[in-house]
CSV table of C-alpha atoms and ligand atoms in Angstrom, one decimal:
chain,number,residue,atom,x,y,z
A,1,MET,CA,20.7,-7.5,-14.6
A,2,LYS,CA,17.1,-7.9,-15.8
A,3,ILE,CA,14.4,-7.3,-13.2
A,4,LEU,CA,10.8,-8.2,-13.9
A,5,THR,CA,8.5,-6.2,-11.8
A,6,ILE,CA,4.9,-7.3,-11.1
A,7,LEU,CA,2.4,-4.5,-10.4
A,8,GLY,CA,-1.3,-4.5,-10.3
A,9,ALA,CA,-2.9,-2.4,-7.6
A,10,ARG,CA,-2.8,1.3,-6.7
A,11,PRO,CA,-0.4,1.1,-3.7
A,12,GLN,CA,2.0,-0.9,-5.8
A,13,PHE,CA,2.2,1.8,-8.5
A,14,ILE,CA,3.0,4.3,-5.7
A,15,LYS,CA,5.8,2.1,-4.3
A,16,ALA,CA,7.2,1.4,-7.7
A,17,GLY,CA,7.4,5.1,-8.4
A,18,SER,CA,10.4,5.3,-6.0
A,19,ILE,CA,12.0,2.0,-6.9
A,20,SER,CA,11.8,2.6,-10.7
A,21,ARG,CA,13.3,6.0,-10.3
A,22,GLU,CA,16.3,4.4,-8.5
A,23,ILE,CA,16.5,1.7,-11.2
A,24,LYS,CA,16.7,4.3,-13.9
A,25,LYS,CA,19.9,5.7,-12.3
A,26,ASN,CA,21.7,2.4,-13.0
A,27,LYS,CA,22.3,1.7,-16.6
A,28,ASN,CA,23.3,-1.9,-15.9
A,29,ILE,CA,19.7,-2.8,-14.8
A,30,LYS,CA,16.9,-3.3,-17.2
A,31,GLU,CA,13.4,-3.3,-15.7
A,32,VAL,CA,10.5,-5.1,-17.4
A,33,ILE,CA,7.2,-4.0,-15.9
A,34,VAL,CA,4.2,-6.4,-16.0
A,35,HIS,CA,0.8,-4.8,-15.0
A,36,THR,CA,-1.6,-7.5,-14.2
A,37,GLY,CA,-4.6,-5.2,-14.6
A,38,GLN,CA,-6.0,-5.9,-11.1
A,39,HIS,CA,-6.7,-2.1,-10.9
A,40,TYR,CA,-7.8,-0.8,-14.3
A,41,ASP,CA,-9.8,2.5,-14.0
A,42,ALA,CA,-7.8,5.4,-15.3
A,43,ASN,CA,-7.9,7.1,-11.9
A,44,MET,CA,-6.8,3.8,-10.2
A,45,SER,CA,-4.0,3.1,-12.6
A,46,ASP,CA,-3.0,5.3,-15.6
A,47,ILE,CA,-2.9,8.5,-13.6
A,48,PHE,CA,-0.1,7.1,-11.4
A,49,PHE,CA,2.1,6.1,-14.3
A,50,GLU,CA,1.6,9.5,-15.9
A,51,GLU,CA,2.0,11.7,-12.9
A,52,MET,CA,4.8,9.8,-11.1
A,53,GLN,CA,6.7,9.1,-14.3
A,54,ILE,CA,6.7,5.4,-13.8
A,55,PRO,CA,7.8,3.7,-17.0
A,56,ARG,CA,4.8,2.4,-19.0
A,57,PRO,CA,4.3,-1.3,-18.4
A,58,ASP,CA,5.8,-3.6,-21.0
A,59,TYR,CA,3.0,-6.0,-20.6
A,60,PHE,CA,-0.6,-5.3,-19.6
A,61,LEU,CA,-2.4,-8.5,-18.7
A,62,GLY,CA,-5.9,-7.1,-18.3
A,63,ILE,CA,-7.0,-9.4,-15.4
A,64,GLY,CA,-9.1,-7.4,-13.0
A,65,GLY,CA,-12.6,-7.4,-11.4
A,66,ARG,CA,-12.7,-11.2,-10.7
A,67,SER,CA,-13.0,-13.4,-7.7
A,68,HIS,CA,-9.8,-14.1,-5.8
A,69,GLY,CA,-9.3,-17.6,-7.3
A,70,ALA,CA,-10.1,-16.6,-10.9
A,71,MET,CA,-8.0,-13.5,-10.7
A,72,THR,CA,-5.0,-15.1,-9.1
A,73,GLY,CA,-5.2,-18.2,-11.3
A,74,GLN,CA,-5.4,-16.2,-14.5
A,75,MET,CA,-2.5,-14.0,-13.4
A,76,ILE,CA,-0.3,-17.0,-12.7
A,77,GLU,CA,-0.9,-18.4,-16.2
A,78,LYS,CA,-0.2,-15.1,-18.0
A,79,ILE,CA,2.7,-14.0,-15.8
A,80,GLU,CA,4.4,-17.4,-16.4
A,81,GLU,CA,4.2,-16.9,-20.2
A,82,VAL,CA,5.9,-13.5,-19.8
A,83,VAL,CA,8.6,-14.8,-17.5
A,84,LEU,CA,9.4,-17.7,-19.8
A,85,LYS,CA,9.8,-15.2,-22.7
A,86,GLU,CA,11.8,-12.6,-20.8
A,87,ASN,CA,13.9,-14.9,-18.6
A,88,PRO,CA,14.7,-12.3,-15.9
A,89,ASP,CA,17.4,-12.6,-13.2
A,90,LEU,CA,14.9,-11.4,-10.6
A,91,ILE,CA,11.2,-11.1,-10.1
A,92,LEU,CA,10.2,-8.1,-7.9
A,93,VAL,CA,6.9,-8.0,-6.1
A,94,TYR,CA,5.4,-5.5,-3.6
A,95,GLY,CA,3.1,-5.8,-0.7
A,96,ASP,CA,0.3,-8.2,-0.3
A,97,THR,CA,-2.2,-8.2,-3.2
A,98,ASN,CA,-3.4,-11.0,-5.4
A,99,SER,CA,-0.9,-9.7,-8.0
A,100,THR,CA,1.9,-10.1,-5.4
A,101,LEU,CA,1.0,-13.7,-4.7
A,102,ALA,CA,0.6,-14.6,-8.4
A,103,GLY,CA,4.1,-13.2,-9.2
A,104,ALA,CA,5.5,-15.1,-6.2
A,105,ILE,CA,4.1,-18.4,-7.3
A,106,VAL,CA,5.4,-18.0,-10.8
A,107,ALA,CA,8.9,-17.2,-9.5
A,108,SER,CA,9.0,-20.1,-7.2
A,109,LYS,CA,7.8,-22.6,-9.8
A,110,LEU,CA,10.3,-21.4,-12.4
A,111,HIS,CA,13.1,-21.1,-9.9
A,112,ILE,CA,13.7,-17.5,-10.5
A,113,LYS,CA,15.0,-15.4,-7.6
A,114,LEU,CA,12.1,-13.6,-5.9
A,115,VAL,CA,12.4,-10.3,-4.2
A,116,HIS,CA,9.7,-9.1,-1.8
A,117,ILE,CA,9.4,-5.5,-0.9
A,118,GLU,CA,7.4,-4.9,2.3
A,119,ALA,CA,8.1,-8.3,3.6
A,120,GLY,CA,7.5,-9.5,7.2
A,121,LEU,CA,4.3,-7.5,7.9
A,122,ARG,CA,1.6,-9.4,9.8
A,123,SER,CA,-1.9,-8.5,11.0
A,124,PHE,CA,-2.3,-12.0,12.5
A,125,ASN,CA,-5.8,-12.1,11.0
A,126,MET,CA,-5.9,-15.0,8.6
A,127,LYS,CA,-9.3,-14.0,7.3
A,128,MET,CA,-7.7,-11.0,5.5
A,129,PRO,CA,-6.8,-12.1,2.0
A,130,GLU,CA,-3.7,-9.8,2.3
A,131,GLU,CA,-2.4,-11.8,5.3
A,132,VAL,CA,-2.5,-15.0,3.4
A,133,ASN,CA,-0.9,-13.4,0.3
A,134,ARG,CA,2.0,-12.0,2.4
A,135,ILE,CA,2.7,-15.1,4.4
A,136,LEU,CA,2.8,-17.3,1.2
A,137,THR,CA,4.9,-14.7,-0.7
A,138,ASP,CA,7.4,-14.3,2.1
A,139,ARG,CA,7.8,-18.0,2.4
A,140,VAL,CA,8.9,-18.4,-1.2
A,141,SER,CA,11.0,-15.2,-1.4
A,142,ASP,CA,14.8,-15.3,-1.7
A,143,ILE,CA,15.4,-11.7,-0.7
A,144,LEU,CA,13.0,-10.1,1.8
A,145,PHE,CA,13.1,-6.3,2.3
A,146,CYS,CA,11.5,-5.4,5.6
A,147,PRO,CA,10.3,-1.9,6.3
A,148,THR,CA,10.6,-2.1,10.1
A,149,ASP,CA,12.3,-4.0,13.0
A,150,THR,CA,8.9,-5.5,13.8
A,151,ALA,CA,8.7,-7.0,10.3
A,152,VAL,CA,12.2,-8.5,10.7
A,153,LYS,CA,11.2,-9.9,14.1
A,154,ASN,CA,8.0,-11.5,12.7
A,155,LEU,CA,10.0,-13.4,10.1
A,156,LYS,CA,12.5,-14.6,12.7
A,157,LYS,CA,9.7,-15.8,14.9
A,158,GLU,CA,8.4,-17.8,12.0
A,159,GLY,CA,11.8,-19.5,11.6
A,160,PHE,CA,13.0,-17.7,8.5
A,161,ASP,CA,16.5,-17.8,9.8
A,162,ASN,CA,16.5,-21.5,9.0
A,163,PHE,CA,15.4,-20.9,5.4
A,164,ASN,CA,17.7,-20.2,2.5
A,165,CYS,CA,16.8,-16.5,2.1
A,166,LYS,CA,18.2,-13.0,2.9
A,167,ILE,CA,16.3,-10.8,5.3
A,168,ILE,CA,17.3,-7.1,5.0
A,169,LYS,CA,15.8,-4.1,6.9
A,170,SER,CA,15.5,-1.5,4.2
A,171,GLY,CA,13.1,1.1,5.7
A,172,ASP,CA,9.9,2.0,4.0
A,173,VAL,CA,9.8,2.9,0.3
A,174,MET,CA,6.5,4.8,0.8
A,175,GLN,CA,8.5,7.3,2.9
A,176,ASP,CA,10.8,7.9,-0.1
A,177,GLY,CA,7.8,8.7,-2.2
A,178,ALA,CA,6.1,11.0,0.3
A,179,ILE,CA,9.3,13.0,0.6
A,180,PHE,CA,9.9,13.2,-3.2
A,181,TYR,CA,6.3,14.0,-4.2
A,182,LYS,CA,5.5,16.5,-1.4
A,183,ASN,CA,7.0,19.4,-3.5
A,184,LEU,CA,5.0,18.3,-6.6
A,185,SER,CA,1.6,18.0,-4.8
A,186,LYS,CA,-1.4,19.9,-6.1
A,187,LYS,CA,-4.7,20.9,-4.6
A,188,PRO,CA,-7.7,19.0,-6.1
A,189,ASP,CA,-9.9,21.3,-8.2
A,190,ILE,CA,-12.8,21.5,-5.6
A,191,GLU,CA,-13.7,23.8,-2.8
A,192,ILE,CA,-12.3,22.5,0.5
A,193,LYS,CA,-12.9,23.9,4.0
A,194,ASP,CA,-10.0,24.5,6.3
A,195,GLY,CA,-9.4,21.8,8.9
A,196,PHE,CA,-11.0,19.1,6.8
A,197,ILE,CA,-10.7,15.4,7.5
A,198,LEU,CA,-9.3,13.0,4.9
A,199,CYS,CA,-11.1,9.6,4.9
A,200,THR,CA,-10.7,6.4,2.8
A,201,ILE,CA,-12.5,3.1,3.1
A,202,HIS,CA,-12.0,0.1,0.9
A,203,ARG,CA,-11.0,-2.9,3.1
A,204,ALA,CA,-13.0,-6.0,2.4
A,205,GLU,CA,-13.7,-6.6,6.1
A,206,ASN,CA,-15.6,-3.2,6.2
A,207,THR,CA,-17.1,-3.1,2.7
A,208,ASP,CA,-18.4,-6.7,2.8
A,209,ASP,CA,-19.9,-6.4,6.2
A,210,GLU,CA,-23.1,-4.3,6.1
A,211,LEU,CA,-23.2,-3.7,9.9
A,212,ARG,CA,-19.6,-2.5,10.0
A,213,LEU,CA,-20.1,-0.2,7.0
A,214,ARG,CA,-23.3,1.2,8.5
A,215,ASP,CA,-21.5,1.9,11.8
A,216,ILE,CA,-18.6,3.6,10.1
A,217,PHE,CA,-20.8,5.8,8.0
A,218,GLY,CA,-23.0,6.5,11.0
A,219,ALA,CA,-19.9,7.9,12.8
A,220,LEU,CA,-18.8,9.8,9.7
A,221,LYS,CA,-22.3,11.4,9.5
A,222,GLU,CA,-22.0,12.7,13.1
A,223,ILE,CA,-18.4,14.0,12.6
A,224,SER,CA,-19.3,15.7,9.3
A,225,LYS,CA,-21.6,18.0,11.2
A,226,LYS,CA,-18.5,19.5,12.8
A,227,ARG,CA,-15.8,19.2,10.2
A,228,GLU,CA,-15.8,18.7,6.4
A,229,ILE,CA,-14.9,15.1,5.5
A,230,ILE,CA,-13.3,14.5,2.1
A,231,LEU,CA,-13.6,10.9,0.9
A,232,PRO,CA,-12.0,9.8,-2.3
A,233,LEU,CA,-14.2,6.8,-3.0
A,234,HIS,CA,-12.6,3.4,-3.9
A,235,PRO,CA,-14.6,1.7,-6.7
A,236,ARG,CA,-15.1,-1.4,-4.5
A,237,THR,CA,-16.8,0.8,-1.8
A,238,LYS,CA,-18.8,2.8,-4.4
A,239,LYS,CA,-20.2,-0.4,-5.8
A,240,ILE,CA,-21.4,-1.5,-2.4
A,241,LEU,CA,-22.7,1.9,-1.3
A,242,ASP,CA,-24.8,2.0,-4.5
A,243,THR,CA,-26.7,-1.0,-3.3
A,244,LEU,CA,-27.3,0.1,0.3
A,245,ASP,CA,-29.4,2.9,1.7
A,246,ILE,CA,-26.7,4.7,3.6
A,247,ASP,CA,-26.9,8.5,4.2
A,248,VAL,CA,-23.7,10.1,2.8
A,249,THR,CA,-25.2,13.5,2.1
A,250,ASN,CA,-23.0,15.5,4.4
A,251,ILE,CA,-19.7,13.8,3.2
A,252,THR,CA,-17.7,15.3,0.3
A,253,ILE,CA,-17.4,12.2,-1.8
A,254,ILE,CA,-15.0,12.5,-4.7
A,255,GLU,CA,-13.6,10.2,-7.3
A,256,PRO,CA,-10.2,8.5,-6.4
A,257,VAL,CA,-7.5,11.1,-6.9
A,258,GLY,CA,-3.9,10.8,-8.3
A,259,TYR,CA,-1.0,10.7,-5.9
A,260,LEU,CA,-0.1,14.4,-6.3
A,261,GLU,CA,-3.5,15.4,-5.2
A,262,MET,CA,-3.6,12.8,-2.5
A,263,VAL,CA,-0.3,14.1,-1.1
A,264,TRP,CA,-1.9,17.6,-1.0
A,265,LEU,CA,-4.9,16.3,0.9
A,266,ILE,CA,-2.8,14.4,3.4
A,267,ASP,CA,-0.5,17.4,3.9
A,268,ASN,CA,-3.4,19.9,4.4
A,269,CYS,CA,-5.9,17.9,6.4
A,270,SER,CA,-6.3,18.0,10.2
A,271,LEU,CA,-7.0,14.3,10.7
A,272,VAL,CA,-6.9,11.0,8.7
A,273,MET,CA,-9.6,8.3,9.1
A,274,THR,CA,-8.9,5.2,7.1
A,275,ASP,CA,-8.8,1.5,6.7
A,276,SER,CA,-5.9,1.7,4.2
A,277,GLY,CA,-2.5,0.3,5.0
A,278,GLY,CA,-0.4,2.9,3.2
A,279,LEU,CA,-2.4,5.9,4.3
A,280,GLN,CA,-1.8,5.1,8.0
A,281,LYS,CA,1.9,5.6,7.4
A,282,GLU,CA,1.5,8.6,5.2
A,283,ALA,CA,-0.6,10.3,8.0
A,284,TYR,CA,2.5,9.8,10.2
A,285,PHE,CA,4.9,11.1,7.5
A,286,PHE,CA,2.9,14.3,7.3
A,287,LYS,CA,2.4,14.5,11.0
A,288,LYS,CA,-1.3,14.0,11.1
A,289,PRO,CA,-3.2,11.9,13.7
A,290,CYS,CA,-4.9,8.9,12.3
A,291,ILE,CA,-8.0,7.0,13.4
A,292,THR,CA,-7.8,3.5,11.8
A,293,LEU,CA,-11.1,1.9,11.0
A,294,ARG,CA,-9.8,-1.6,11.5
A,295,ASP,CA,-9.4,-4.0,14.5
A,296,GLU,CA,-5.7,-4.5,13.9
A,297,THR,CA,-2.9,-3.1,11.9
A,298,GLU,CA,0.4,-4.3,10.5
A,299,TRP,CA,2.0,-0.9,11.4
A,300,VAL,CA,2.0,-1.6,15.1
A,301,GLU,CA,4.7,1.0,15.9
A,302,LEU,CA,2.2,3.7,15.0
A,303,VAL,CA,-0.2,2.5,17.6
A,304,GLU,CA,2.4,1.8,20.2
A,305,ASN,CA,3.7,5.4,19.8
A,306,ARG,CA,0.1,6.9,19.8
A,307,PHE,CA,0.3,8.3,16.3
A,308,ASN,CA,-2.5,6.0,15.3
A,309,ILE,CA,-5.5,4.7,17.2
A,310,LEU,CA,-7.5,1.6,16.2
A,311,ALA,CA,-11.2,2.2,16.3
A,312,GLY,CA,-12.4,-0.8,14.3
A,313,ALA,CA,-15.9,-0.1,13.0
A,314,ASP,CA,-17.3,0.8,16.4
A,315,LYS,CA,-19.4,4.0,16.0
A,316,THR,CA,-19.2,4.9,19.7
A,317,LYS,CA,-15.4,4.3,19.8
A,318,ILE,CA,-14.9,6.3,16.7
A,319,LEU,CA,-16.9,9.2,18.1
A,320,ASP,CA,-15.2,9.0,21.5
A,321,ILE,CA,-11.7,9.2,19.9
A,322,PHE,CA,-12.8,12.1,17.7
A,323,ALA,CA,-14.1,13.9,20.8
A,324,SER,CA,-10.7,13.6,22.6
A,325,LEU,CA,-8.4,14.1,19.6
A,326,GLU,CA,-6.3,16.7,21.4
A,327,ASN,CA,-5.4,14.5,24.3
A,328,LEU,CA,-5.1,11.0,22.8
A,329,PHE,CA,-2.4,11.4,20.1
A,330,CYS,CA,1.4,11.9,20.4
A,331,LYS,CA,2.5,15.2,18.9
A,332,ASP,CA,6.2,14.6,19.0
A,333,TYR,CA,7.2,13.3,15.5
A,334,SER,CA,10.9,13.3,16.1
A,335,LYS,CA,11.1,9.5,16.1
A,336,ASN,CA,12.1,8.0,12.8
A,337,LEU,CA,9.9,4.9,12.6
A,338,TYR,CA,10.3,4.1,8.9
A,339,GLY,CA,13.9,4.8,8.0
A,340,ASP,CA,15.6,7.8,6.5
A,341,GLY,CA,13.9,8.2,3.1
A,342,TYR,CA,16.5,6.2,1.2
A,343,ALA,CA,14.9,2.7,1.3
A,344,SER,CA,14.7,2.5,-2.5
A,345,LYS,CA,18.4,3.3,-2.9
A,346,LYS,CA,19.3,0.7,-0.3
A,347,ILE,CA,17.2,-1.9,-2.0
A,348,ILE,CA,18.7,-1.4,-5.4
A,349,GLN,CA,22.3,-1.3,-4.0
A,350,GLU,CA,21.6,-4.6,-2.2
A,351,LEU,CA,20.2,-6.2,-5.4
A,352,ILE,CA,23.3,-5.0,-7.3
A,353,LYS,CA,25.6,-6.5,-4.6
A,354,ASP,CA,23.6,-9.7,-4.6
A,355,GLY,CA,24.0,-10.0,-8.4
A,356,SER,CA,27.8,-9.5,-8.2
A,357,ASP,CA,28.2,-11.9,-5.3
A,358,ASN,CA,26.4,-14.5,-7.3
A,359,ARG,CA,28.6,-13.9,-10.4
A,360,ALA,CA,31.7,-14.3,-8.2
A,361,VAL,CA,30.4,-17.6,-6.8
A,362,SER,CA,29.6,-19.0,-10.2
A,363,LYS,CA,33.1,-18.1,-11.7
B,401,LIG,C1,-6.9,-4.7,-3.5
B,401,LIG,C2,-6.0,-5.5,-2.6
B,401,LIG,C3,-5.9,-4.7,-1.3
B,401,LIG,C4,-5.4,-3.3,-1.5
B,401,LIG,C5,-6.3,-2.6,-2.5
B,401,LIG,C6,-5.7,-1.3,-2.8
B,401,LIG,C7,-6.2,-7.9,-2.8
B,401,LIG,C8,-6.7,-9.1,-2.3
B,401,LIG,N1,-6.6,-6.8,-2.3
B,401,LIG,O1,-8.2,-4.6,-3.0
B,401,LIG,O2,-4.9,-5.4,-0.4
B,401,LIG,O3,-5.5,-2.6,-0.2
B,401,LIG,O4,-6.3,-3.4,-3.7
B,401,LIG,O5,-6.6,-0.4,-3.3
B,401,LIG,O6,-5.4,-8.0,-3.8
B,401,LIG,N2,-12.5,-2.1,-9.2
B,401,LIG,C9,-12.9,-1.2,-10.2
B,401,LIG,N3,-11.9,-0.5,-10.8
B,401,LIG,C10,-10.6,-0.7,-10.5
B,401,LIG,C11,-10.2,-1.5,-9.5
B,401,LIG,C12,-11.2,-2.2,-8.8
B,401,LIG,O7,-14.1,-1.1,-10.5
B,401,LIG,O8,-9.8,0.0,-11.2
B,401,LIG,C13,-13.6,-2.8,-8.4
B,401,LIG,C14,-13.9,-4.1,-9.1
B,401,LIG,O9,-15.3,-4.3,-9.1
B,401,LIG,C15,-13.3,-5.1,-8.2
B,401,LIG,C16,-13.3,-4.4,-6.8
B,401,LIG,O10,-13.2,-3.1,-7.1
B,401,LIG,O11,-14.0,-6.3,-8.2
B,401,LIG,C17,-12.2,-4.9,-5.9
B,401,LIG,O12,-11.0,-4.8,-6.6
B,401,LIG,P1,-9.8,-5.8,-6.2
B,401,LIG,O13,-8.6,-5.5,-6.9
B,401,LIG,O14,-10.3,-7.2,-6.2
B,401,LIG,O15,-9.6,-5.6,-4.6
B,401,LIG,P2,-9.4,-4.2,-3.8
B,401,LIG,O16,-10.5,-4.1,-2.9
B,401,LIG,O17,-9.1,-3.1,-4.8
B,402,LIG,N1,-4.3,7.0,-2.7
B,402,LIG,C1,-4.4,7.8,-3.8
B,402,LIG,N2,-5.6,8.3,-4.2
B,402,LIG,C2,-6.7,8.0,-3.6
B,402,LIG,C3,-6.7,7.1,-2.4
B,402,LIG,C4,-5.4,6.7,-2.0
B,402,LIG,O1,-3.3,8.1,-4.4
B,402,LIG,O2,-7.8,8.4,-4.0
B,402,LIG,C5,-3.0,6.5,-2.2
B,402,LIG,C6,-2.7,6.6,-0.8
B,402,LIG,O3,-2.2,7.9,-0.5
B,402,LIG,C7,-1.7,5.5,-0.6
B,402,LIG,C8,-2.1,4.5,-1.5
B,402,LIG,O4,-3.0,5.1,-2.4
B,402,LIG,O5,-0.4,6.0,-1.0
B,402,LIG,C9,-2.9,3.5,-0.7
B,402,LIG,O6,-3.6,2.7,-1.5
B,402,LIG,P1,-4.9,1.9,-0.9
B,402,LIG,O7,-5.4,2.6,0.3
B,402,LIG,O8,-5.8,1.7,-2.1
B,402,LIG,O9,-4.2,0.5,-0.5
B,402,LIG,P2,-3.5,-0.1,0.8
B,402,LIG,O10,-2.4,0.8,1.1
B,402,LIG,O11,-4.6,-0.2,1.8
B,402,LIG,O12,-3.1,-1.5,0.3
């Protein structure tokens, strides 16, 4: 079986780390990796392939740093060329980026079976580019691997039972990665104070709205008087901060880090503050409270169980939550919200089974 995997952005490299490791165990599967180039800085891309031993991409399309339309359109054109040349049995896409959508459109136009990992997630905010990407990708997918029961329910509510597709609850592949890389984690080469807070900000709804960004950094400034805040800065946010007069002097801003250092930071911090999707879950995997700097989340089970509190970009709310950390969060992590750490194995087994079922039908 030949699988053509489309990757492009940092969270996809991290998810692919677990799936590619599982693929390598099966000598009957050949994986061809296409990197769209959506993320291209060495510390947003190469470092993950090196540290996580993800196979080097077979194709690098070099399409990053453009508007949504230009980026997605150029990706569709280039991915189509590769797919026509490689003629894979399956196309595999992850998550909700523009690279995901481009891969999904090519698969659907060329009638190649499309597999979506992290299917069924919804924020119900159609202004988020990611929400549009996920809904469109899910709709044209043939096999949808859902990380949670909520994701399965979302698809059923949207009528997916009536479509010609398979919906499978697999658990979360990021949990597999967190377990595997924990023992390989390494401390970043900087001085770090005990009890530090780990913070990341990159979501368009925050970076592209000056008032929200000012409110978030206003809150971080107050909090940084009490605890060190380490903020590995996403290039999108760096670009915007460079144009605004926002005081970040008390915050320890560092370059984006590789996954091994990131895992160390998550494992050793006292609190996560983020607008990232993946980091909300990782906070839970490493038993850390998380203040989410968004108005809604796809990972609703974290909020329902009080592992995560949504603060939006409201400075007062962020500071109020910080002031009451001890009382607001659940400390019992015995619930297994994202599966057993074998999601990647389950996904690959299901794909092998699907391949042999199809061969049996066509005989
Ligand atoms: C993308 C995804 C988002 C995901 C995030 C993960 C979409 C619509 N968004 O957002 O869902 O959470 O990746 O990090 O696909 N840039 C660089 N160097 C890089 C990468 C980006 O300088 O290596 C800068 C470029 O100026 C680019 C900007 O960051 O224009 C935004 O990058 P882009 O890939 O468009 O979106 P992200 O905000 O990274
Ligand atoms: N991450 C990383 N280095 C960093 C910041 C984040 O390795 O400097 C990891 C993080 O731990 C998570 C993934 O990148 O696994 C999340 O990516 P991001 O926040 O960019 O995207 P999202 O999950 O919001 O789509």
